[in-house]
Short mmCIF file of C-alpha atoms and ligand atoms in Angstrom, two decimals:
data_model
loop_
_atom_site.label_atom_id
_atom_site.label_comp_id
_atom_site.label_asym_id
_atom_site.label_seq_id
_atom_site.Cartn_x
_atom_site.Cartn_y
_atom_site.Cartn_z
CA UNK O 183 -50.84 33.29 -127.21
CA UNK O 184 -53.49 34.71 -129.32
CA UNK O 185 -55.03 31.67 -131.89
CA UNK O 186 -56.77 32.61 -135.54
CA UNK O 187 -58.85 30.05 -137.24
CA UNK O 188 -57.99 29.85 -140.72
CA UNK O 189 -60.04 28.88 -143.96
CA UNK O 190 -58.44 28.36 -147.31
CA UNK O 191 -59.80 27.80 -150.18
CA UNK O 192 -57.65 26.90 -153.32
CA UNK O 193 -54.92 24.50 -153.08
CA UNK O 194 -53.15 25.04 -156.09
CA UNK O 195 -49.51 26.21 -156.67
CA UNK O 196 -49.82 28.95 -153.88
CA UNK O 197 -52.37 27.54 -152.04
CA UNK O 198 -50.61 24.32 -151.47
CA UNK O 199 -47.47 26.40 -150.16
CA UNK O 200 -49.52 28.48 -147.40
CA UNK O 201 -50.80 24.79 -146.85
CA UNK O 202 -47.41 23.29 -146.20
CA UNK O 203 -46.41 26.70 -144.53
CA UNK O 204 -49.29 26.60 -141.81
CA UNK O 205 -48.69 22.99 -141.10
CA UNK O 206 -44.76 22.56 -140.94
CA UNK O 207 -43.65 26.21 -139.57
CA UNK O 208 -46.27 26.77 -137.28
CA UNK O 209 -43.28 27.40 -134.37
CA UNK O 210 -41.47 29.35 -136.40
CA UNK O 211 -44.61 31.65 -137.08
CA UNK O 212 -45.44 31.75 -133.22
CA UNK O 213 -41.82 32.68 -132.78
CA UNK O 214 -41.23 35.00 -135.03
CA UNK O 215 -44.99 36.43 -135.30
CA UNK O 216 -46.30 36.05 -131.85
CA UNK O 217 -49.48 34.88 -133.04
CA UNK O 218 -50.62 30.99 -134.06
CA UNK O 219 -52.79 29.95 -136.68
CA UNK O 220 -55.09 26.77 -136.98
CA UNK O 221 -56.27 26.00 -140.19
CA UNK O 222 -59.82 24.81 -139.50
CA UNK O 223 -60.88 24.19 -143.17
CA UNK O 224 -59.55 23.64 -146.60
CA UNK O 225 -62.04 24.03 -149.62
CA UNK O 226 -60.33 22.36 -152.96
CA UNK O 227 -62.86 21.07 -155.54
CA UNK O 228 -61.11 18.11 -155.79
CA UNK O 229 -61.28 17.05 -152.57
CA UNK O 230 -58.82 15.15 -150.27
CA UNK O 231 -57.07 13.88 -153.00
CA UNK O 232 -55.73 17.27 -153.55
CA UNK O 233 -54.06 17.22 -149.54
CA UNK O 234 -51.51 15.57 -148.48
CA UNK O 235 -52.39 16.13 -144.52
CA UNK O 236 -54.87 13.97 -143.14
CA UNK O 237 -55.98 15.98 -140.55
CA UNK O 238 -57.31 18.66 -141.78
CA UNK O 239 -61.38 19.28 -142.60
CA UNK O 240 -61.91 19.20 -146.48
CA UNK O 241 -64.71 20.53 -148.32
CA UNK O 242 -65.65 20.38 -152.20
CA UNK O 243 -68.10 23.00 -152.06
CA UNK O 244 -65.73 25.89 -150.99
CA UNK O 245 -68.72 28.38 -150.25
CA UNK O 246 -68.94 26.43 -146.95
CA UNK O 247 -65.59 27.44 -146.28
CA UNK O 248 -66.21 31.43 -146.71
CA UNK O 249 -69.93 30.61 -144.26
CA UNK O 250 -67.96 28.45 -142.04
CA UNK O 251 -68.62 30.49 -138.79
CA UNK O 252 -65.77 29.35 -136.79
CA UNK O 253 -63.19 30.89 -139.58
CA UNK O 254 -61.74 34.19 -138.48
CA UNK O 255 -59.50 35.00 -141.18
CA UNK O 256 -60.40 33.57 -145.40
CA UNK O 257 -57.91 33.36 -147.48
CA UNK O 258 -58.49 33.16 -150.82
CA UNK O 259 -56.27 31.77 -153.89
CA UNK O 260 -58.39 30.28 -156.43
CA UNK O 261 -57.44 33.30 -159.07
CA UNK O 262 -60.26 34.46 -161.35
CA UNK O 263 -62.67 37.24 -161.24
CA UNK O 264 -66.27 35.27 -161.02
CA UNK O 265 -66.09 32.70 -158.59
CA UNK O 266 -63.58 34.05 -156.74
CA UNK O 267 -65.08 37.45 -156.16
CA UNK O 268 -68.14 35.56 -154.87
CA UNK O 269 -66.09 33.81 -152.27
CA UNK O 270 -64.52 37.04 -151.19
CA UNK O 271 -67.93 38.67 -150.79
CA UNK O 272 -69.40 35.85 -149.13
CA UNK O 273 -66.66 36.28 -146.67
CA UNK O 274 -66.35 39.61 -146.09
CA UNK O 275 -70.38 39.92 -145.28
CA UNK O 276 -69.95 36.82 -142.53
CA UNK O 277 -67.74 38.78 -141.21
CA UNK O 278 -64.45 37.26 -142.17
CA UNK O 279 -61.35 39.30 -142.82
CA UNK O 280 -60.06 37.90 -146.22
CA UNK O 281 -55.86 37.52 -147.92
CA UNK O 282 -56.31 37.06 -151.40
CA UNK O 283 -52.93 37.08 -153.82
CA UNK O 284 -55.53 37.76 -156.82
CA UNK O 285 -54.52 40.77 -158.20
CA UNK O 286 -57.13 40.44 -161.30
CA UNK O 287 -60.13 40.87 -158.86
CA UNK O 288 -58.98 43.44 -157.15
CA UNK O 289 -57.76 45.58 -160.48
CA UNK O 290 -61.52 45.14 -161.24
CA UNK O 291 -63.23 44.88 -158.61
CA UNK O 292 -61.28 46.31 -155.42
CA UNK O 293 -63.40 49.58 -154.47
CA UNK O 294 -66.21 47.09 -154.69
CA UNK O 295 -64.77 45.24 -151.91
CA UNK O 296 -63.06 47.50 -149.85
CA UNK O 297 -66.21 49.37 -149.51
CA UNK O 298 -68.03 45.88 -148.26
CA UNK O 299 -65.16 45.25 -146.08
CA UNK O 300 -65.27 49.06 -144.94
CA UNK O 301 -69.37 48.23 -144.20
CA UNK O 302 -68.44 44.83 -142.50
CA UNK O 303 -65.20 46.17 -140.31
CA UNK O 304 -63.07 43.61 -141.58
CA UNK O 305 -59.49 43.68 -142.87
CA UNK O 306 -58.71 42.60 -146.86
CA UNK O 307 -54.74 41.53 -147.14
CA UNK O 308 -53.26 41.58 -150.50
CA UNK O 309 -49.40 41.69 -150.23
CA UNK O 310 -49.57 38.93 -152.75
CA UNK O 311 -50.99 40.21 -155.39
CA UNK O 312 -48.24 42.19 -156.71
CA UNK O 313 -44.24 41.64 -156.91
CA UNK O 314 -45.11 38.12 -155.07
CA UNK O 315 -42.90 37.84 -152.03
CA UNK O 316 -41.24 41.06 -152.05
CA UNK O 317 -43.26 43.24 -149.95
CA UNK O 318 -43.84 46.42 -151.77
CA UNK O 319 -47.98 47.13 -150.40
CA UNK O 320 -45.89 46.63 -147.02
CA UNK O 321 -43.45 49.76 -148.52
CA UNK O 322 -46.16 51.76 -149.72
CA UNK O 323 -48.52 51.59 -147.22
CA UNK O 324 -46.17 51.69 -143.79
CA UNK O 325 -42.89 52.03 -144.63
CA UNK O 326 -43.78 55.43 -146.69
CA UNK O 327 -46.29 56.23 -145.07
CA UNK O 328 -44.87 59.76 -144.53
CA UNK O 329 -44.29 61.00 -147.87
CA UNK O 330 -45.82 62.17 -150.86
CA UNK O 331 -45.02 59.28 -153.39
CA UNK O 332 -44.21 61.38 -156.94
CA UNK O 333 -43.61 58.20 -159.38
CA UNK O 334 -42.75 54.80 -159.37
CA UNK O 335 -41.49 52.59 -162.01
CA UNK O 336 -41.35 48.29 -161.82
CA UNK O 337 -41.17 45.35 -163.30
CA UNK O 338 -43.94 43.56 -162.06
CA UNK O 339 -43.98 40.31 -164.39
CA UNK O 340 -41.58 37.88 -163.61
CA UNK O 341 -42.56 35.61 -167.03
CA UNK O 342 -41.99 39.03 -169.40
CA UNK O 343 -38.91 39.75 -167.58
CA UNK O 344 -37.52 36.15 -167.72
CA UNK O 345 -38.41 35.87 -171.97
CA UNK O 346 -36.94 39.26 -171.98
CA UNK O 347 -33.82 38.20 -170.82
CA UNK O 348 -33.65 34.78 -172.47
CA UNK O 349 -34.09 36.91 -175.96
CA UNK O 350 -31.51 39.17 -174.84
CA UNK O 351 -29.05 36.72 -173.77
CA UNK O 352 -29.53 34.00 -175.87
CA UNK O 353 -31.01 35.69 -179.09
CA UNK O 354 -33.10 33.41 -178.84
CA UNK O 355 -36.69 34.37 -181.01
CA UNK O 356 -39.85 35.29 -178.29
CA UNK O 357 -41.94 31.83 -179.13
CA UNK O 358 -38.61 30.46 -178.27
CA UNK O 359 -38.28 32.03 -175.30
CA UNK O 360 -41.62 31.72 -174.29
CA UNK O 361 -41.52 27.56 -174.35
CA UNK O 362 -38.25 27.61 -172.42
CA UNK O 363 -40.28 29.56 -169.50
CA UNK O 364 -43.00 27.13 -169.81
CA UNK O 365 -40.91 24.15 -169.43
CA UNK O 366 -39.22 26.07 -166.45
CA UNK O 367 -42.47 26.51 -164.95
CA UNK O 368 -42.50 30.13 -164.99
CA UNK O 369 -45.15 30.70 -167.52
CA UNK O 370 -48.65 29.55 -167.36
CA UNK O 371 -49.93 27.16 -170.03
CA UNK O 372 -51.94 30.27 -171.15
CA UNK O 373 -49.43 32.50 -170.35
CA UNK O 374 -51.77 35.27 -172.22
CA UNK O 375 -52.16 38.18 -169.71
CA UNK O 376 -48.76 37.85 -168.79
CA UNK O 377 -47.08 38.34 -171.79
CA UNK O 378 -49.63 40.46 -173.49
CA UNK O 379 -49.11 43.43 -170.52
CA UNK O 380 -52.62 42.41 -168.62
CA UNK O 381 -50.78 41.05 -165.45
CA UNK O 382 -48.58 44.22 -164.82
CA UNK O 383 -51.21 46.62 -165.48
CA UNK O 384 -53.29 45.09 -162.88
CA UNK O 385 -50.68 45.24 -160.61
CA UNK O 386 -49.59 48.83 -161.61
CA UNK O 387 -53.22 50.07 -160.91
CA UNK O 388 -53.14 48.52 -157.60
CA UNK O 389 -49.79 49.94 -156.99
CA UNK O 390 -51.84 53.28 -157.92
CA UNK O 391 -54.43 52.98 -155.73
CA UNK O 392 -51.61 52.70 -152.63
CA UNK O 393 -49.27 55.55 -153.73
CA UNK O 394 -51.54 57.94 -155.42
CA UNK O 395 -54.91 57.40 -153.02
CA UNK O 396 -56.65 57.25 -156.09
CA UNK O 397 -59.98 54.60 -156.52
CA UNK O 398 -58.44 51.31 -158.53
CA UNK O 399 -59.12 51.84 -162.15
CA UNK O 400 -58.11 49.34 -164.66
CA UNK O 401 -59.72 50.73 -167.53
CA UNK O 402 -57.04 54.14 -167.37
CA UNK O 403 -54.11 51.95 -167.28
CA UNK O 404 -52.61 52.10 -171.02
CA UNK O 405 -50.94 48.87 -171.89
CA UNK O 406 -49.31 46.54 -173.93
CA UNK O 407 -47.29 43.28 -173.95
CA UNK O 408 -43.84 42.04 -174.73
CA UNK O 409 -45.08 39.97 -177.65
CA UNK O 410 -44.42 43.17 -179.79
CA UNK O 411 -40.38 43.35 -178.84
CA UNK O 412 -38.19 41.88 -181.48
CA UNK O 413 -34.35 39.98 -180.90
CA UNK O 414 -33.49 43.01 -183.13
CA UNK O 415 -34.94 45.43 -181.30
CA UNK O 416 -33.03 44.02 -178.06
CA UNK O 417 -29.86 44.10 -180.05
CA UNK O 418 -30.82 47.76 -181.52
CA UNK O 419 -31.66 48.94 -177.56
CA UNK O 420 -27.99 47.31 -176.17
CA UNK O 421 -25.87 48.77 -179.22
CA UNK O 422 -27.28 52.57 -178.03
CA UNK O 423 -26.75 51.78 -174.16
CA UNK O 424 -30.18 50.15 -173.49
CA UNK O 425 -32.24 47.48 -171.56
CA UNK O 426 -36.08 46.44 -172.98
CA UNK O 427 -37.95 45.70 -170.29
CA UNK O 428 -41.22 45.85 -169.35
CA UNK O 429 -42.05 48.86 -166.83
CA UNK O 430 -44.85 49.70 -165.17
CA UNK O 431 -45.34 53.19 -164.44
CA UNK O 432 -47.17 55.52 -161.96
CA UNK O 433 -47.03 58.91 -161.72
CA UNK O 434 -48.62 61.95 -160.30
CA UNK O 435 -48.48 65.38 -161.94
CA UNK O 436 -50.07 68.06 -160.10
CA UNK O 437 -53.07 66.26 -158.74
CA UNK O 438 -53.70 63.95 -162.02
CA UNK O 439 -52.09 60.27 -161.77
CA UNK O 440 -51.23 58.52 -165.26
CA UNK O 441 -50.56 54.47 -165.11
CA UNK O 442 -48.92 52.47 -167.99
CA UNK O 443 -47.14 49.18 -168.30
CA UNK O 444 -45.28 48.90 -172.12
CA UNK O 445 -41.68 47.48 -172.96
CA UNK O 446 -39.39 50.36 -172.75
CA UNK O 447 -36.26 51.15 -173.36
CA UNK O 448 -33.59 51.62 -169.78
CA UNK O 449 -30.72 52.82 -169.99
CA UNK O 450 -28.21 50.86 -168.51
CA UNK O 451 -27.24 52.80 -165.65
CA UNK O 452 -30.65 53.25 -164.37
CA UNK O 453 -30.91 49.74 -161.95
CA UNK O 454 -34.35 48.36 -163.11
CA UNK O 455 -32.04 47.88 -166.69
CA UNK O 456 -29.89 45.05 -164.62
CA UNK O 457 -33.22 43.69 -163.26
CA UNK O 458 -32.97 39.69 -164.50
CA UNK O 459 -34.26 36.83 -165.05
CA UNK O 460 -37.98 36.13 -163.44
CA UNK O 461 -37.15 38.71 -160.95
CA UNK O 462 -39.24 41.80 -159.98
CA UNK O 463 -38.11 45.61 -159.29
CA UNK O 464 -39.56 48.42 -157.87
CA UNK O 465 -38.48 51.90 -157.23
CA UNK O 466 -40.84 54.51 -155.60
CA UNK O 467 -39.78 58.06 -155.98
CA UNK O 468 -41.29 59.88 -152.90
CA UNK O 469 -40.81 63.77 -151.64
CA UNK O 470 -38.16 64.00 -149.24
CA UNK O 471 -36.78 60.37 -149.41
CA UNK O 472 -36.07 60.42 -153.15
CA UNK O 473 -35.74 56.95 -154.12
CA UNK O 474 -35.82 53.95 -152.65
CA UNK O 475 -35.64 50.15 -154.78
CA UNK O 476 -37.45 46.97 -153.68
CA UNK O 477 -36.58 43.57 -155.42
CA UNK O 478 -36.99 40.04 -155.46
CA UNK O 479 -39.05 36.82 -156.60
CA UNK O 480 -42.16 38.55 -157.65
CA UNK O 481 -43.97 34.90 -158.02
CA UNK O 482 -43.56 31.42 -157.14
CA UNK O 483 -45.48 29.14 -154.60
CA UNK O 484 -42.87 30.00 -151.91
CA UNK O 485 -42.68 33.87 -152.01
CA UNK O 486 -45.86 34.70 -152.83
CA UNK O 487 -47.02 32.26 -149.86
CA UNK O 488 -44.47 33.45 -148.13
CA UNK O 489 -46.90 37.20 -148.10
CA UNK O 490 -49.99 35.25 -147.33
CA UNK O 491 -48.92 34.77 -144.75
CA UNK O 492 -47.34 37.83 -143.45
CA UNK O 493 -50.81 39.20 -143.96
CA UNK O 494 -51.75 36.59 -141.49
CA UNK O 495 -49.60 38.23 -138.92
CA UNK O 496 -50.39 41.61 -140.16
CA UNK O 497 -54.46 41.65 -139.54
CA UNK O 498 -53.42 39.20 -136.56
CA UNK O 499 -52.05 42.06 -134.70
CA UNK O 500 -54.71 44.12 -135.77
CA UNK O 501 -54.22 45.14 -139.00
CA UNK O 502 -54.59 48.29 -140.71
CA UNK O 503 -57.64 50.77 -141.82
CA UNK O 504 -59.36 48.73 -144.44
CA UNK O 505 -59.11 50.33 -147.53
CA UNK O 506 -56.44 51.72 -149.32
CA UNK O 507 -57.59 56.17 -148.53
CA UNK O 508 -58.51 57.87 -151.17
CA UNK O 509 -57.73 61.74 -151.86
CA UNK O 510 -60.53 63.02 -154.02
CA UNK O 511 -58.77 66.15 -155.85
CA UNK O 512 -56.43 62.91 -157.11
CA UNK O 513 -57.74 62.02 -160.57
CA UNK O 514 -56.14 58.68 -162.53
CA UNK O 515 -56.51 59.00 -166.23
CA UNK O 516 -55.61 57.71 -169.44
CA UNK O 517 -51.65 58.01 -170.07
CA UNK O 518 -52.19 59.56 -173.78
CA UNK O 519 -51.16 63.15 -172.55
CA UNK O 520 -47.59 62.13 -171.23
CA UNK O 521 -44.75 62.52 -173.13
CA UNK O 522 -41.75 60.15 -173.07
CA UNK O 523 -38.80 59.55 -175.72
CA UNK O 524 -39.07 56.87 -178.42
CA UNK O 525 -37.64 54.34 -179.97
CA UNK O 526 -38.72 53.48 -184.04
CA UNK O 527 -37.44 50.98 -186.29
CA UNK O 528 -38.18 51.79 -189.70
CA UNK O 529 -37.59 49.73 -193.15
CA UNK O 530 -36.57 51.94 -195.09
CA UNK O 531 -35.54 51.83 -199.50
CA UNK O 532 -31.95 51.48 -199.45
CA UNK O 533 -31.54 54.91 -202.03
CA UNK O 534 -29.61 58.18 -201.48
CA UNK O 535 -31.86 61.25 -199.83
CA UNK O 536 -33.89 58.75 -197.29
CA UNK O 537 -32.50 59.65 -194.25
CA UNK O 538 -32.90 63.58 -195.01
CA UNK O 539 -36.33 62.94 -196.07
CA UNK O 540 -37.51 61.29 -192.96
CA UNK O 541 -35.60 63.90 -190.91
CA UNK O 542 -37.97 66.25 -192.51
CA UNK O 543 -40.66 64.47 -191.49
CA UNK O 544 -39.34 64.22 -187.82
CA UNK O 545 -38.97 67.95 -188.15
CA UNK O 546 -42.54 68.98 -189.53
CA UNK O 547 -43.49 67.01 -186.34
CA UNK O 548 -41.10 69.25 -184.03
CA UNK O 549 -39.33 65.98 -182.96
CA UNK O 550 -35.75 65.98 -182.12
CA UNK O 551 -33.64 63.45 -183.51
CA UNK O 552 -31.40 61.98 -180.78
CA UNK O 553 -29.57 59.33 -182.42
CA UNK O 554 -29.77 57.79 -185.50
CA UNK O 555 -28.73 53.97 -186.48
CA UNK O 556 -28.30 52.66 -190.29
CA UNK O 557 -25.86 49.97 -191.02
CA UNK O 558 -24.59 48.89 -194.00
CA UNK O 559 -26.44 45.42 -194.79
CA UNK O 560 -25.86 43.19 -198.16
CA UNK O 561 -28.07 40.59 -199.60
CA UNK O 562 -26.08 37.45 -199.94
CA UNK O 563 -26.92 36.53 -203.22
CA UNK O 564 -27.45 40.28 -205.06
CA UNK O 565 -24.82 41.91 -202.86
CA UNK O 566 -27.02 44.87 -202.73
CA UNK O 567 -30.83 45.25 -200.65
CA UNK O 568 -33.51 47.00 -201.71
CA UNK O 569 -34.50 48.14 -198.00
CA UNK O 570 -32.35 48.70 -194.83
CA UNK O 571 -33.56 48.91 -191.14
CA UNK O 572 -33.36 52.16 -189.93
CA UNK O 573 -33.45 52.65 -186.06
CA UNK O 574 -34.09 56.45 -184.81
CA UNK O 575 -34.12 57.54 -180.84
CA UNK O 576 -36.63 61.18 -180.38
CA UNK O 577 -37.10 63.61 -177.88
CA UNK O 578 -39.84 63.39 -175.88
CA UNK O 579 -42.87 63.07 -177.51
CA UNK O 580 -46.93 62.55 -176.70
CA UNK O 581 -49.03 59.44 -178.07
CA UNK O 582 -51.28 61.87 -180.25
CA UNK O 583 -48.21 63.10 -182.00
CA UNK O 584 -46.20 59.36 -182.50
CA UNK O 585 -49.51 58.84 -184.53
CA UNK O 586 -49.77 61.83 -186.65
CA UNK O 587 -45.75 61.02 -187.21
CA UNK O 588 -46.50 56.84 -187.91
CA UNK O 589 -49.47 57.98 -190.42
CA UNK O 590 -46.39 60.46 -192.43
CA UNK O 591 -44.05 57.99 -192.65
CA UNK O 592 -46.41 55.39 -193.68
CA UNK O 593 -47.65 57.28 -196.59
CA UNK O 594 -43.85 57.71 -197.87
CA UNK O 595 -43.23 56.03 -200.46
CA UNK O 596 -39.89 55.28 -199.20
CA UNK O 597 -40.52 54.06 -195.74
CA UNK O 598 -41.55 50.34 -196.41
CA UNK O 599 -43.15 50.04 -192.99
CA UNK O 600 -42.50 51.43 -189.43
CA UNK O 601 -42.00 48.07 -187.62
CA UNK O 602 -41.74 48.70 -183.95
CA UNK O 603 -42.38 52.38 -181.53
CA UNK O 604 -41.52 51.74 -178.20
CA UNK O 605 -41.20 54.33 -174.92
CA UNK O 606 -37.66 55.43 -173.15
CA UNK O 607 -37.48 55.60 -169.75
CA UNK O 608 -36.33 58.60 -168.61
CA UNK O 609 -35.84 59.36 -164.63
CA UNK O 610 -38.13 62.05 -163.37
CA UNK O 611 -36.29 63.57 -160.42
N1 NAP W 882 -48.44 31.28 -158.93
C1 NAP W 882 -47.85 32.39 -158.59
O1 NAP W 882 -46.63 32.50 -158.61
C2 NAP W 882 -48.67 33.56 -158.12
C3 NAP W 882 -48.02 34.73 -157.71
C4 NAP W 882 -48.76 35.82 -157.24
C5 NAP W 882 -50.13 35.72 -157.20
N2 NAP W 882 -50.75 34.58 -157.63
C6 NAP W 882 -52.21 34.51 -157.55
O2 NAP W 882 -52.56 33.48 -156.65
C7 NAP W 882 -53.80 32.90 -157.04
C8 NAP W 882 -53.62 31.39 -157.18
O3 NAP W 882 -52.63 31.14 -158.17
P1 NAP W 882 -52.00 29.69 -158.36
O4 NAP W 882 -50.79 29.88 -159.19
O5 NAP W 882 -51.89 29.00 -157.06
O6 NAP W 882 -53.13 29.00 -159.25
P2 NAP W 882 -53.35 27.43 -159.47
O7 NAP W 882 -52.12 26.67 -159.25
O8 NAP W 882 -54.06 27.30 -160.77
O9 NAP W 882 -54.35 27.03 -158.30
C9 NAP W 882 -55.69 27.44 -158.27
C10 NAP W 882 -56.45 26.48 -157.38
O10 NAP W 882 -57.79 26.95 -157.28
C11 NAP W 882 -58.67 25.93 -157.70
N3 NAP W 882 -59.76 26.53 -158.45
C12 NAP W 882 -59.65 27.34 -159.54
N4 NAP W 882 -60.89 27.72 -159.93
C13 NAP W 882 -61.76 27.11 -159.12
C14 NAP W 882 -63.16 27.12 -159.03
N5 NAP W 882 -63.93 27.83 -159.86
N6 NAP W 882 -63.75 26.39 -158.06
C15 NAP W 882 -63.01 25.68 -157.19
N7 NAP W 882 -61.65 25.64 -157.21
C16 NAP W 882 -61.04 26.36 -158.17
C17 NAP W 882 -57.87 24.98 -158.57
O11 NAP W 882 -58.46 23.73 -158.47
P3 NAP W 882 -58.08 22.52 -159.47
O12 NAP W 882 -56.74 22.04 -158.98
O13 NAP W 882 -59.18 21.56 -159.24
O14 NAP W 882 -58.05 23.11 -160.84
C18 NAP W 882 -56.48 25.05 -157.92
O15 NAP W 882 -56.40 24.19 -156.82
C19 NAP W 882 -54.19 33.62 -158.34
O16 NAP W 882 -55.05 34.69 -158.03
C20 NAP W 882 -52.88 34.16 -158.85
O17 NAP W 882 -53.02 35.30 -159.66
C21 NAP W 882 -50.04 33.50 -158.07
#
């Protein structure tokens, strides 16, 4: 049976679980994946204290690790852009072929790589670095392999997704929401690029890269976070038949590819709406097929180990071409030119003639008014309020022209503010 030497460097939450994996299913992986896999050296900056097996080689200076010439295969999961992208280079240019789960390097930094790795003629694995352990590069790059991939929509944050739902459920307020993930342990203790939209967007551009064969390009993806989304709003979105979740979205139009990850409104029917908890969701529409749905943990030591190391098998038996191809008449730009439906919540004064007037406004913008929400609300004391939320669904409608509407409201003198503007999903095909 054919042996890999392994080196790993990180032995954190993930790290520690490929650890444990390589050590206590090592039959089970020769069973199941014909191959075996020694793990020759472990680079943790803290040393053996940080490793529970004593027979494994340890290193505090995890460059050696990445220039160890007996390693075959580096796997990196240290997370981070700097150090991290030094190991991987170091790597790559010794030869190595590398599994790293870290989607934030590669967002930035993946042509980069994928050219060295091209240069060296070795393999880069990264079915970890987005949706965890539900294997959705597997999907893209195999499994649909034979058709022209038109859109896909996910949720690719398991921490948004579970304060989503906790709001939702609960009504329970976002910091809320946000402490009872940490204490879970499914938020970071800076749990800022996941909840502010930076986490799926790097995963939706690398998502982009796969289906669309376009370069990776971070800097087009148009995003924001959760952090905006409101118990009302939730409550607003289920009262008209709606979901808030936070999707990111591919898609190609003619030969241009637009990438966005913002919380948006699902219907119910649509499946990503029933899409819990910390889970993750996927659906790639592709030409011919139509759709087809991929879900399950998108984080965690265990699952997203649990795709280490099916890379480990993967470039094990060989592997595939290095870099993810790229069609040049494909172009990935900024979202701003793609329309979508909206959701606004307005407070508005609670007078006669407001509605009418900010249908006019609507109008003067050519946007349809779908549906329309204003209930009756009462001060406690006064028995009478001077302004009333106002919730309003639109046709479909482009970024440049949600601002020139935001700036008309905000000049009337009887909108008191526009509080929230969020997208509506609506299915493609
Ligand atoms: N956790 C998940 O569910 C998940 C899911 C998908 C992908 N990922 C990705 O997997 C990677 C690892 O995540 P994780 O959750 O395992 O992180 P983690 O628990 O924080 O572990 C990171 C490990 O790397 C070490 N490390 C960090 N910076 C270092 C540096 N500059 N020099 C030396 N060692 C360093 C840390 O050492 P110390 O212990 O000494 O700090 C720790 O052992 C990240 O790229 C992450 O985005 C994680």
């Amino acid at each position: 049976m054919k042996s890999l030497r392994v080196g790993l460097c990180g032995v954190g939450n993930v790290g520690g679980a490929v650890l444990k994996l390589l050590k206590e299913s090592s039959d089970l992986l020769e069973q199941q994946g014909g191959f075996s896999f020694e793990l020759i050296q472990v680079g943790a900056r803290k040393g053996r204290s940080a490793i529970s097996y004593d027979d494994i080689d340890v290193t505090t200076n995890l460059m050696d690790v990445a220039n160890n010439p007996d390693v075959d295969i580096f796997v990196e999961l240290i997370g981070g852009t700097d150090f991290a992208g030094e190991l991987v280079r170091a790597a790559i240019k010794n030869g190595k072929h590398v599994i790293t789960a870290n989607k934030a390097l590669l967002a930035v930094e993946g042509n980069e790589i994928f050219k060295l790795a091209r240069k060296n003629n070795v393999q880069i694995g990264f079915e970890a670095s987005v949706a965890g352990g539900t294997p959705v590069i597997k999907a893209l790059r195999e499994g649909l392999v034979a058709n022209k991939v038109e859109w896909f929509a996910g949720i690719l944050n398991g921490t948004s997704n579970y304060i989503l739902t906790e709001m939702n459920v609960e009504k329970t307020e976002f910091s809320q929401a946000l402490l009872k993930a940490q204490e879970l342990g499914l938020a970071e203790a800076d749990p800022a690029m996941d909840i502010d939209g930076t986490d799926a967007a790097q995963k939706a551009s690398i998502l982009a890269a796969l289906a669309f064969h376009v370069p990776f390009n971070f800097q087009a993806v148009n995003y924001e976070g959760i952090d905006k989304v409101d118990v009302e709003d939730l409550r607003y979105a289920e009262e008209l038949g709606y979901s808030i979740k936070h999707i990111a979205f591919g898609r190609l139009v003619d030969q241009t590819v637009f990438v966005s990850a913002y919380p948006t409104l699902v219907p119910h029917e649509v499946i990503l709406s029933q899409v819990g908890q910390q889970m993750n969701a996927l659906e790639i529409y592709a030409k011919g097929i139509g759709s087809t749905v991929y879900y399950g943990p998108g984080a965690g030591p265990e699952p997203t180990a649990s795709a280490v190391v099916a890379d480990l098998v993967d470039i094990a038996k060989g592997g595939w071409q290095t870099e993810p191809t790229v069609m040049s008449e494909n172009v990935l730009v900024s979202e701003s030119t793609i329309k979508a439906p909206r959701y606004f919540r307005l407070m508005v004064r609670n007078e006669p003639g407001v509605i009418a007037k900010i249908s006019a406004v609507f109008a003067n913008q050519n946007i349809s008014i779908e549906a329309l929400i204003q209930h009756e609300t009462k001060d406690k004391n006064t028995g009478k309020t001077e302004e009333v939320p106002v919730v309003i669904l639109s046709g479909s409608v482009s970024d440049q022209v949600v601002d020139r509407l935001l700036q008309e409201l905000n000049e009337m003198e009887e909108v008191a503010n526009c509080l929230k503007q969020f997208r509506i999903y609506t299915k493609i095909n």
